[in-house]
CSV table of N, CA and C in Angstrom, one decimal:
chain,number,residue,atom,x,y,z
M,24,MET,N,-12.3,-67.3,80.4
M,24,MET,CA,-12.1,-68.3,79.3
M,24,MET,C,-13.1,-68.0,78.2
M,25,LYS,N,-14.4,-67.7,78.6
M,25,LYS,CA,-15.4,-67.3,77.6
M,25,LYS,C,-15.0,-66.1,76.8
M,26,LEU,N,-14.4,-65.2,77.4
M,26,LEU,CA,-13.9,-64.0,76.7
M,26,LEU,C,-12.9,-64.3,75.7
M,27,ILE,N,-11.9,-65.2,76.0
M,27,ILE,CA,-10.9,-65.6,75.1
M,27,ILE,C,-11.5,-66.3,73.9
M,28,ILE,N,-12.5,-67.2,74.1
M,28,ILE,CA,-13.1,-67.9,73.1
M,28,ILE,C,-13.9,-66.9,72.2
M,29,SER,N,-14.6,-66.0,72.8
M,29,SER,CA,-15.4,-65.0,72.0
M,29,SER,C,-14.5,-64.2,71.2
M,30,ILE,N,-13.4,-63.7,71.7
M,30,ILE,CA,-12.4,-62.9,70.9
M,30,ILE,C,-11.9,-63.7,69.7
M,31,PHE,N,-11.5,-65.0,70.0
M,31,PHE,CA,-11.0,-65.9,69.0
M,31,PHE,C,-12.0,-66.1,67.9
M,32,CYS,N,-13.3,-66.3,68.2
M,32,CYS,CA,-14.3,-66.5,67.2
M,32,CYS,C,-14.6,-65.2,66.4
M,33,PHE,N,-14.5,-64.1,67.1
M,33,PHE,CA,-14.7,-62.8,66.4
M,33,PHE,C,-13.6,-62.6,65.4
M,34,LEU,N,-12.3,-62.8,65.8
M,34,LEU,CA,-11.2,-62.6,64.9
M,34,LEU,C,-11.2,-63.7,63.8
M,35,LEU,N,-11.6,-64.9,64.1
M,35,LEU,CA,-11.7,-65.9,63.1
M,35,LEU,C,-12.8,-65.5,62.0
M,36,SER,N,-13.9,-64.9,62.4
M,36,SER,CA,-14.9,-64.5,61.4
M,36,SER,C,-14.4,-63.5,60.5
M,37,PHE,N,-13.4,-62.7,60.9
M,37,PHE,CA,-12.8,-61.7,60.0
M,37,PHE,C,-11.8,-62.3,59.0
M,38,SER,N,-11.1,-63.3,59.5
M,38,SER,CA,-10.1,-64.0,58.6
M,38,SER,C,-10.8,-64.8,57.5
M,39,ASN,N,-12.0,-65.2,57.7
M,39,ASN,CA,-12.7,-66.1,56.7
M,39,ASN,C,-13.8,-65.2,56.0
M,40,LEU,N,-13.4,-64.3,55.3
M,40,LEU,CA,-14.4,-63.4,54.6
M,40,LEU,C,-15.2,-64.3,53.6
M,41,ASP,N,-16.4,-64.2,53.7
M,41,ASP,CA,-17.3,-64.9,52.7
M,41,ASP,C,-17.9,-63.8,51.8
M,42,ILE,N,-17.6,-64.0,50.5
M,42,ILE,CA,-18.0,-63.0,49.5
M,42,ILE,C,-19.5,-62.7,49.5
M,43,SER,N,-20.3,-63.8,49.8
M,43,SER,CA,-21.7,-63.6,49.8
M,43,SER,C,-22.2,-62.7,51.0
M,44,GLU,N,-21.4,-62.8,52.1
M,44,GLU,CA,-21.7,-61.9,53.2
M,44,GLU,C,-21.4,-60.5,52.9
M,45,ILE,N,-20.3,-60.3,52.2
M,45,ILE,CA,-19.9,-58.9,51.8
M,45,ILE,C,-20.9,-58.4,50.8
M,46,ARG,N,-21.4,-59.2,49.9
M,46,ARG,CA,-22.4,-58.8,48.9
M,46,ARG,C,-23.7,-58.4,49.6
M,47,LYS,N,-24.0,-59.0,50.7
M,47,LYS,CA,-25.2,-58.7,51.4
M,47,LYS,C,-25.1,-57.4,52.1
M,48,LEU,N,-23.9,-57.1,52.7
M,48,LEU,CA,-23.7,-55.8,53.4
M,48,LEU,C,-23.6,-54.6,52.5
M,49,TYR,N,-23.0,-54.8,51.3
M,49,TYR,CA,-22.7,-53.7,50.4
M,49,TYR,C,-23.9,-52.8,50.1
M,50,PRO,N,-25.0,-53.3,49.6
M,50,PRO,CA,-26.1,-52.4,49.3
M,50,PRO,C,-26.6,-51.5,50.4
M,51,ASP,N,-26.6,-52.0,51.6
M,51,ASP,CA,-27.1,-51.3,52.8
M,51,ASP,C,-26.1,-50.4,53.5
M,52,ALA,N,-24.8,-50.6,53.1
M,52,ALA,CA,-23.8,-49.8,53.9
M,52,ALA,C,-23.9,-48.3,53.7
M,53,ALA,N,-24.3,-47.9,52.5
M,53,ALA,CA,-24.5,-46.4,52.3
M,53,ALA,C,-25.7,-45.8,53.0
M,54,ASN,N,-26.6,-46.6,53.5
M,54,ASN,CA,-27.8,-46.1,54.1
M,54,ASN,C,-27.8,-46.1,55.6
M,55,SER,N,-26.7,-46.6,56.2
M,55,SER,CA,-26.7,-46.7,57.6
M,55,SER,C,-25.2,-46.5,58.1
M,56,GLU,N,-25.0,-45.6,59.0
M,56,GLU,CA,-23.7,-45.5,59.5
M,56,GLU,C,-23.2,-46.7,60.3
M,57,VAL,N,-24.1,-47.4,61.0
M,57,VAL,CA,-23.8,-48.6,61.7
M,57,VAL,C,-23.4,-49.7,60.7
M,58,THR,N,-24.1,-49.9,59.6
M,58,THR,CA,-23.8,-50.9,58.6
M,58,THR,C,-22.5,-50.5,57.9
M,59,SER,N,-22.3,-49.2,57.6
M,59,SER,CA,-21.1,-48.8,57.0
M,59,SER,C,-19.9,-49.1,57.8
M,60,LYS,N,-20.0,-48.9,59.1
M,60,LYS,CA,-18.9,-49.2,60.0
M,60,LYS,C,-18.6,-50.7,60.1
M,61,GLU,N,-19.7,-51.5,60.1
M,61,GLU,CA,-19.6,-53.0,60.1
M,61,GLU,C,-18.9,-53.4,58.8
M,62,PHE,N,-19.3,-52.9,57.7
M,62,PHE,CA,-18.8,-53.2,56.4
M,62,PHE,C,-17.3,-52.9,56.3
M,63,LEU,N,-16.9,-51.7,56.8
M,63,LEU,CA,-15.5,-51.3,56.8
M,63,LEU,C,-14.7,-52.2,57.7
M,64,LEU,N,-15.2,-52.5,58.9
M,64,LEU,CA,-14.5,-53.4,59.8
M,64,LEU,C,-14.3,-54.8,59.2
M,65,ARG,N,-15.3,-55.3,58.5
M,65,ARG,CA,-15.2,-56.7,57.9
M,65,ARG,C,-14.1,-56.7,56.9
M,66,LEU,N,-13.8,-55.6,56.3
M,66,LEU,CA,-12.8,-55.6,55.2
M,66,LEU,C,-11.5,-55.0,55.7
M,67,SER,N,-11.3,-54.7,57.0
M,67,SER,CA,-10.2,-54.0,57.5
M,67,SER,C,-8.8,-54.7,57.3
M,68,GLU,N,-8.9,-56.0,57.2
M,68,GLU,CA,-7.6,-56.8,57.0
M,68,GLU,C,-7.2,-57.0,55.6
M,69,ILE,N,-8.0,-56.5,54.6
M,69,ILE,CA,-7.7,-56.7,53.2
M,69,ILE,C,-6.6,-55.7,52.8
M,70,THR,N,-5.6,-56.2,52.1
M,70,THR,CA,-4.5,-55.4,51.6
M,70,THR,C,-4.5,-55.4,50.1
M,71,ILE,N,-3.7,-54.7,49.4
M,71,ILE,CA,-3.6,-54.7,48.0
M,71,ILE,C,-3.2,-56.0,47.4
M,72,GLU,N,-2.6,-56.8,48.2
M,72,GLU,CA,-2.2,-58.2,47.8
M,72,GLU,C,-3.3,-59.2,47.8
M,73,SER,N,-4.4,-58.8,48.5
M,73,SER,CA,-5.6,-59.7,48.6
M,73,SER,C,-6.3,-59.9,47.3
M,74,ASN,N,-7.3,-60.7,47.3
M,74,ASN,CA,-8.2,-60.9,46.2
M,74,ASN,C,-8.7,-59.5,45.7
M,75,LYS,N,-8.6,-59.2,44.5
M,75,LYS,CA,-8.9,-57.9,44.0
M,75,LYS,C,-10.3,-57.5,44.1
M,76,THR,N,-11.2,-58.4,44.1
M,76,THR,CA,-12.7,-58.1,44.3
M,76,THR,C,-12.8,-57.6,45.7
M,77,LEU,N,-12.2,-58.2,46.7
M,77,LEU,CA,-12.2,-57.8,48.1
M,77,LEU,C,-11.5,-56.4,48.2
M,78,VAL,N,-10.5,-56.2,47.5
M,78,VAL,CA,-9.8,-54.9,47.5
M,78,VAL,C,-10.8,-53.8,47.0
M,79,ALA,N,-11.5,-54.1,46.0
M,79,ALA,CA,-12.5,-53.1,45.5
M,79,ALA,C,-13.6,-52.9,46.5
M,80,TYR,N,-14.1,-54.0,47.2
M,80,TYR,CA,-15.1,-53.8,48.2
M,80,TYR,C,-14.5,-53.0,49.4
M,81,LYS,N,-13.2,-53.2,49.7
M,81,LYS,CA,-12.6,-52.4,50.8
M,81,LYS,C,-12.6,-50.9,50.3
M,82,GLY,N,-12.2,-50.7,49.1
M,82,GLY,CA,-12.2,-49.3,48.6
M,82,GLY,C,-13.6,-48.7,48.7
M,83,SER,N,-14.6,-49.5,48.3
M,83,SER,CA,-16.0,-49.0,48.4
M,83,SER,C,-16.4,-48.7,49.8
M,84,SER,N,-15.9,-49.5,50.8
M,84,SER,CA,-16.3,-49.3,52.2
M,84,SER,C,-15.7,-48.0,52.7
M,85,ILE,N,-14.5,-47.7,52.2
M,85,ILE,CA,-13.9,-46.4,52.6
M,85,ILE,C,-14.6,-45.2,52.0
M,86,THR,N,-15.0,-45.4,50.7
M,86,THR,CA,-15.7,-44.3,50.1
M,86,THR,C,-17.1,-44.1,50.8
M,87,ILE,N,-17.7,-45.1,51.1
M,87,ILE,CA,-19.0,-45.0,51.9
M,87,ILE,C,-18.8,-44.4,53.2
M,88,SER,N,-17.7,-44.7,53.9
M,88,SER,CA,-17.4,-44.1,55.2
M,88,SER,C,-17.3,-42.6,55.1
M,89,ALA,N,-16.8,-42.1,54.0
M,89,ALA,CA,-16.7,-40.7,53.7
M,89,ALA,C,-18.0,-40.0,54.0
M,90,LYS,N,-19.1,-40.6,53.6
M,90,LYS,CA,-20.4,-40.0,53.7
M,90,LYS,C,-20.7,-39.7,55.2
M,91,PHE,N,-20.2,-40.4,56.1
M,91,PHE,CA,-20.5,-40.3,57.5
M,91,PHE,C,-19.4,-39.5,58.3
M,92,GLN,N,-18.4,-39.0,57.6
M,92,GLN,CA,-17.4,-38.2,58.2
M,92,GLN,C,-18.0,-36.8,58.5
M,93,LYS,N,-17.5,-36.2,59.6
M,93,LYS,CA,-18.1,-34.8,60.0
M,93,LYS,C,-17.4,-33.7,59.3
M,94,LYS,N,-16.0,-33.8,59.1
M,94,LYS,CA,-15.3,-32.7,58.5
M,94,LYS,C,-15.1,-32.9,57.0
M,95,ILE,N,-15.2,-31.9,56.2
M,95,ILE,CA,-15.1,-32.0,54.8
M,95,ILE,C,-13.8,-32.5,54.4
M,96,SER,N,-12.7,-32.1,55.1
M,96,SER,CA,-11.4,-32.6,54.7
M,96,SER,C,-11.3,-34.1,55.0
M,97,ASP,N,-11.9,-34.6,56.0
M,97,ASP,CA,-11.9,-36.1,56.3
M,97,ASP,C,-12.8,-36.8,55.2
M,98,LYS,N,-13.9,-36.2,54.8
M,98,LYS,CA,-14.7,-36.8,53.7
M,98,LYS,C,-13.9,-36.9,52.4
M,99,ILE,N,-13.2,-35.9,52.0
M,99,ILE,CA,-12.4,-35.9,50.8
M,99,ILE,C,-11.2,-36.9,50.9
M,100,LYS,N,-10.5,-36.9,52.0
M,100,LYS,CA,-9.4,-37.8,52.2
M,100,LYS,C,-9.9,-39.3,52.1
M,101,ALA,N,-11.0,-39.6,52.8
M,101,ALA,CA,-11.5,-41.0,52.8
M,101,ALA,C,-12.0,-41.4,51.4
M,102,PHE,N,-12.7,-40.5,50.7
M,102,PHE,CA,-13.2,-40.8,49.4
M,102,PHE,C,-12.0,-41.1,48.4
M,103,LYS,N,-11.0,-40.2,48.5
M,103,LYS,CA,-9.9,-40.4,47.6
M,103,LYS,C,-9.2,-41.7,47.8
M,104,GLU,N,-9.0,-42.0,49.1
M,104,GLU,CA,-8.3,-43.3,49.5
M,104,GLU,C,-9.1,-44.5,49.0
M,105,GLY,N,-10.4,-44.5,49.2
M,105,GLY,CA,-11.3,-45.6,48.7
M,105,GLY,C,-11.3,-45.7,47.2
M,106,ALA,N,-11.5,-44.6,46.5
M,106,ALA,CA,-11.5,-44.6,45.0
M,106,ALA,C,-10.2,-45.1,44.5
M,107,LYS,N,-9.1,-44.8,45.1
M,107,LYS,CA,-7.8,-45.2,44.7
M,107,LYS,C,-7.7,-46.8,44.7
M,108,LEU,N,-8.2,-47.3,45.8
M,108,LEU,CA,-8.2,-48.8,45.9
M,108,LEU,C,-9.1,-49.4,44.8
M,109,VAL,N,-10.3,-48.8,44.6
M,109,VAL,CA,-11.2,-49.4,43.5
M,109,VAL,C,-10.5,-49.3,42.2
M,110,GLU,N,-9.8,-48.2,41.9
M,110,GLU,CA,-9.1,-48.0,40.6
M,110,GLU,C,-8.0,-49.0,40.5
M,111,PHE,N,-7.3,-49.2,41.6
M,111,PHE,CA,-6.2,-50.2,41.6
M,111,PHE,C,-6.7,-51.6,41.3
M,112,ALA,N,-7.9,-52.0,41.8
M,112,ALA,CA,-8.5,-53.3,41.6
M,112,ALA,C,-8.9,-53.4,40.1
M,113,ILE,N,-9.4,-52.3,39.6
M,113,ILE,CA,-9.8,-52.3,38.1
M,113,ILE,C,-8.6,-52.5,37.2
M,114,THR,N,-7.5,-51.8,37.6
M,114,THR,CA,-6.3,-51.9,36.8
M,114,THR,C,-5.7,-53.3,36.9
M,115,SER,N,-5.8,-53.9,38.0
M,115,SER,CA,-5.3,-55.2,38.2
M,115,SER,C,-6.1,-56.3,37.5
M,116,GLU,N,-7.4,-56.1,37.5
M,116,GLU,CA,-8.3,-57.1,36.9
M,116,GLU,C,-9.4,-56.3,36.1
M,117,PRO,N,-9.1,-55.8,34.9
M,117,PRO,CA,-10.0,-55.0,34.2
M,117,PRO,C,-11.2,-55.8,33.6
M,118,ASN,N,-11.1,-57.1,33.6
M,118,ASN,CA,-12.3,-57.9,33.1
M,118,ASN,C,-13.1,-58.5,34.2
M,119,ASN,N,-12.9,-58.0,35.4
M,119,ASN,CA,-13.7,-58.5,36.6
M,119,ASN,C,-15.0,-57.8,36.7
M,120,ILE,N,-16.1,-58.4,36.4
M,120,ILE,CA,-17.4,-57.8,36.3
M,120,ILE,C,-17.9,-57.2,37.7
M,121,GLU,N,-17.5,-57.9,38.7
M,121,GLU,CA,-17.9,-57.5,40.0
M,121,GLU,C,-17.2,-56.2,40.5
M,122,ILE,N,-16.0,-56.1,40.1
M,122,ILE,CA,-15.2,-54.8,40.4
M,122,ILE,C,-15.8,-53.7,39.6
M,123,ARG,N,-16.2,-54.0,38.3
M,123,ARG,CA,-16.9,-53.0,37.5
M,123,ARG,C,-18.2,-52.5,38.1
M,124,LEU,N,-18.9,-53.5,38.7
M,124,LEU,CA,-20.2,-53.2,39.3
M,124,LEU,C,-19.9,-52.2,40.5
M,125,ILE,N,-18.9,-52.5,41.3
M,125,ILE,CA,-18.6,-51.7,42.5
M,125,ILE,C,-18.3,-50.3,42.1
M,126,ARG,N,-17.4,-50.2,41.0
M,126,ARG,CA,-17.1,-48.8,40.6
M,126,ARG,C,-18.3,-48.1,40.1
M,127,LEU,N,-19.1,-48.8,39.3
M,127,LEU,CA,-20.3,-48.1,38.8
M,127,LEU,C,-21.2,-47.7,39.9
M,128,SER,N,-21.4,-48.5,40.9
M,128,SER,CA,-22.3,-48.2,42.0
M,128,SER,C,-21.8,-46.9,42.7
M,129,ILE,N,-20.5,-46.8,42.9
M,129,ILE,CA,-19.9,-45.7,43.5
M,129,ILE,C,-20.2,-44.4,42.7
M,130,GLN,N,-19.9,-44.5,41.4
M,130,GLN,CA,-20.0,-43.4,40.5
M,130,GLN,C,-21.4,-42.9,40.3
M,131,GLU,N,-22.4,-43.8,40.4
M,131,GLU,CA,-23.8,-43.5,40.4
M,131,GLU,C,-24.2,-42.7,41.6
M,132,ASN,N,-23.6,-42.9,42.7
M,132,ASN,CA,-24.1,-42.4,44.0
M,132,ASN,C,-23.3,-41.3,44.5
M,133,VAL,N,-22.2,-41.0,44.0
M,133,VAL,CA,-21.3,-39.9,44.5
M,133,VAL,C,-21.9,-38.6,43.9
M,134,PRO,N,-21.8,-37.5,44.7
M,134,PRO,CA,-22.2,-36.2,44.2
M,134,PRO,C,-21.4,-35.8,42.9
M,135,ALA,N,-22.1,-35.1,42.0
M,135,ALA,CA,-21.4,-34.7,40.7
M,135,ALA,C,-20.2,-33.8,41.0
M,136,ILE,N,-20.2,-33.1,42.1
M,136,ILE,CA,-19.1,-32.1,42.4
M,136,ILE,C,-17.8,-32.9,42.6
M,137,VAL,N,-17.9,-34.2,43.0
M,137,VAL,CA,-16.7,-35.0,43.2
M,137,VAL,C,-16.0,-35.3,41.9
M,138,LYS,N,-16.7,-35.3,40.8
M,138,LYS,CA,-16.2,-35.6,39.4
M,138,LYS,C,-15.6,-37.0,39.3
M,139,TYR,N,-16.3,-38.0,39.9
M,139,TYR,CA,-15.9,-39.4,39.8
M,139,TYR,C,-17.0,-40.1,39.1
M,140,ASN,N,-17.1,-39.8,37.8
M,140,ASN,CA,-18.3,-40.4,37.1
M,140,ASN,C,-17.9,-40.7,35.6
M,141,ARG,N,-16.7,-40.7,35.3
M,141,ARG,CA,-16.3,-40.9,33.9
M,141,ARG,C,-16.4,-42.3,33.3
M,142,ASN,N,-16.6,-43.3,34.1
M,142,ASN,CA,-16.7,-44.7,33.7
M,142,ASN,C,-18.0,-45.3,33.7
M,143,LYS,N,-19.1,-44.5,33.9
M,143,LYS,CA,-20.4,-45.1,34.1
M,143,LYS,C,-20.9,-45.9,32.8
M,144,LYS,N,-20.8,-45.2,31.7
M,144,LYS,CA,-21.2,-45.9,30.5
M,144,LYS,C,-20.4,-47.1,30.1
M,145,GLU,N,-19.1,-47.0,30.3
M,145,GLU,CA,-18.2,-48.1,30.0
M,145,GLU,C,-18.4,-49.3,30.9
M,146,ASP,N,-18.6,-49.0,32.2
M,146,ASP,CA,-18.9,-50.1,33.1
M,146,ASP,C,-20.3,-50.8,32.9
M,147,ALA,N,-21.3,-49.9,32.6
M,147,ALA,CA,-22.6,-50.5,32.3
M,147,ALA,C,-22.6,-51.4,31.1
M,148,ALA,N,-21.9,-50.9,30.1
M,148,ALA,CA,-21.8,-51.7,28.8
M,148,ALA,C,-21.0,-53.0,29.1
M,149,PHE,N,-20.0,-52.9,29.9
M,149,PHE,CA,-19.2,-54.1,30.2
M,149,PHE,C,-20.1,-55.1,31.0
M,150,ILE,N,-20.8,-54.7,31.9
M,150,ILE,CA,-21.7,-55.5,32.8
M,150,ILE,C,-22.7,-56.2,31.9
M,151,LEU,N,-23.3,-55.5,31.0
M,151,LEU,CA,-24.4,-56.0,30.1
M,151,LEU,C,-23.8,-57.1,29.2
M,152,SER,N,-22.6,-56.8,28.6
M,152,SER,CA,-22.0,-57.7,27.6
M,152,SER,C,-21.4,-59.0,28.2
M,153,HIS,N,-21.2,-58.9,29.5
M,153,HIS,CA,-20.6,-60.1,30.2
M,153,HIS,C,-21.5,-60.8,31.2
M,154,TYR,N,-22.7,-60.3,31.3
M,154,TYR,CA,-23.6,-60.8,32.3
M,154,TYR,C,-23.9,-62.3,32.2
M,155,LYS,N,-24.1,-62.8,30.9
M,155,LYS,CA,-24.5,-64.2,30.7
M,155,LYS,C,-23.4,-65.2,31.0
M,156,GLU,N,-22.2,-64.7,31.1
M,156,GLU,CA,-21.0,-65.6,31.3
M,156,GLU,C,-20.8,-65.9,32.8
M,157,GLN,N,-21.6,-65.3,33.7
M,157,GLN,CA,-21.3,-65.4,35.1
M,157,GLN,C,-22.0,-66.6,35.8
M,158,SER,N,-21.6,-66.9,37.0
M,158,SER,CA,-22.2,-68.0,37.7
M,158,SER,C,-23.6,-67.5,38.1
M,159,ASN,N,-24.5,-68.4,38.5
M,159,ASN,CA,-25.8,-68.1,38.9
M,159,ASN,C,-25.9,-67.1,40.1
M,160,ASN,N,-25.0,-67.4,41.1
M,160,ASN,CA,-25.0,-66.5,42.3
M,160,ASN,C,-24.6,-65.1,41.9
M,161,LEU,N,-23.6,-64.9,41.1
M,161,LEU,CA,-23.2,-63.6,40.6
M,161,LEU,C,-24.2,-63.0,39.7
M,162,LYS,N,-24.8,-63.8,38.9
M,162,LYS,CA,-25.9,-63.2,38.0
M,162,LYS,C,-27.0,-62.6,38.9
M,163,ALA,N,-27.4,-63.3,39.9
M,163,ALA,CA,-28.5,-62.8,40.8
M,163,ALA,C,-28.1,-61.5,41.4
M,164,TYR,N,-26.9,-61.4,41.8
M,164,TYR,CA,-26.3,-60.2,42.5
M,164,TYR,C,-26.3,-59.0,41.4
M,165,LEU,N,-25.8,-59.3,40.2
M,165,LEU,CA,-25.7,-58.3,39.2
M,165,LEU,C,-27.1,-57.9,38.8
M,166,LYS,N,-28.1,-58.8,38.7
M,166,LYS,CA,-29.4,-58.5,38.3
M,166,LYS,C,-30.1,-57.5,39.3
M,167,ALA,N,-29.9,-57.8,40.5
M,167,ALA,CA,-30.5,-56.9,41.6
M,167,ALA,C,-29.9,-55.5,41.4
M,168,PHE,N,-28.6,-55.4,41.1
M,168,PHE,CA,-28.0,-54.1,40.9
M,168,PHE,C,-28.6,-53.4,39.7
M,169,ILE,N,-28.6,-54.2,38.6
M,169,ILE,CA,-29.0,-53.6,37.3
M,169,ILE,C,-30.4,-53.1,37.4
M,170,LEU,N,-31.3,-53.8,38.0
M,170,LEU,CA,-32.7,-53.5,38.0
M,170,LEU,C,-33.0,-52.2,38.8
M,171,GLN,N,-32.1,-51.8,39.8
M,171,GLN,CA,-32.3,-50.6,40.5
M,171,GLN,C,-31.4,-49.5,40.0
M,172,SER,N,-30.5,-49.8,39.1
M,172,SER,CA,-29.5,-48.8,38.7
M,172,SER,C,-30.1,-47.8,37.7
M,173,LYS,N,-29.5,-46.6,37.8
M,173,LYS,CA,-29.9,-45.5,36.9
M,173,LYS,C,-29.1,-45.5,35.6
M,174,SER,N,-28.1,-46.4,35.5
M,174,SER,CA,-27.2,-46.5,34.4
M,174,SER,C,-27.7,-47.4,33.3
M,175,PHE,N,-28.8,-48.1,33.5
M,175,PHE,CA,-29.4,-49.0,32.5
M,175,PHE,C,-30.7,-48.5,32.1
M,176,SER,N,-31.0,-48.6,30.8
M,176,SER,CA,-32.3,-48.2,30.3
M,176,SER,C,-33.3,-49.3,30.6
M,177,PRO,N,-34.6,-48.9,30.5
M,177,PRO,CA,-35.7,-49.9,30.7
M,177,PRO,C,-35.5,-51.1,29.8
M,178,ASP,N,-35.1,-50.8,28.5
M,178,ASP,CA,-34.9,-51.9,27.5
M,178,ASP,C,-33.7,-52.8,27.9
M,179,GLU,N,-32.7,-52.2,28.5
M,179,GLU,CA,-31.5,-53.0,28.9
M,179,GLU,C,-31.9,-53.8,30.1
M,180,LYS,N,-32.7,-53.3,31.0
M,180,LYS,CA,-33.1,-54.1,32.2
M,180,LYS,C,-34.0,-55.2,31.8
M,181,GLN,N,-34.7,-55.1,30.7
M,181,GLN,CA,-35.6,-56.2,30.2
M,181,GLN,C,-34.7,-57.4,29.6
M,182,THR,N,-33.5,-57.1,29.2
M,182,THR,CA,-32.7,-58.2,28.7
M,182,THR,C,-32.1,-59.1,29.7
M,183,ILE,N,-32.1,-58.7,31.0
M,183,ILE,CA,-31.5,-59.4,32.1
M,183,ILE,C,-32.5,-60.5,32.5
M,184,LYS,N,-32.0,-61.8,32.5
M,184,LYS,CA,-32.8,-62.9,32.9
M,184,LYS,C,-32.2,-63.6,34.1
């Protein structure tokens, strides 16, 4: 009986994704294979019909998982699959600042040889210009990203409050 209850609770935790939990996992997912797998698993039930921010996070989880693949062909396949989901989310909601942050963070951290870096300036400008319109929770998340990001100048970082 305990096993059934444990499985039910485990499955229930995946059906009720909390965006704040996803935001906490995201920055560390690229630094740890274990966290990467947890992040990917948390988003496994997300489909293209889901909330587009979660679709973008799922795409990012797949691109991050590429880093931990052993075979080059698997790395390429995973990265392309993840980037496709992120781009789908951007196309669906081009004014979603969090999706722009996700794409920017991927583009900043992917090797140049992948050639997935054409939107960095556009996304950074979008984030800066729409920062003040966001909720306090999202502002705190954006601020943490901006302050560590390579895409923002020291002067731009000073404008974030």
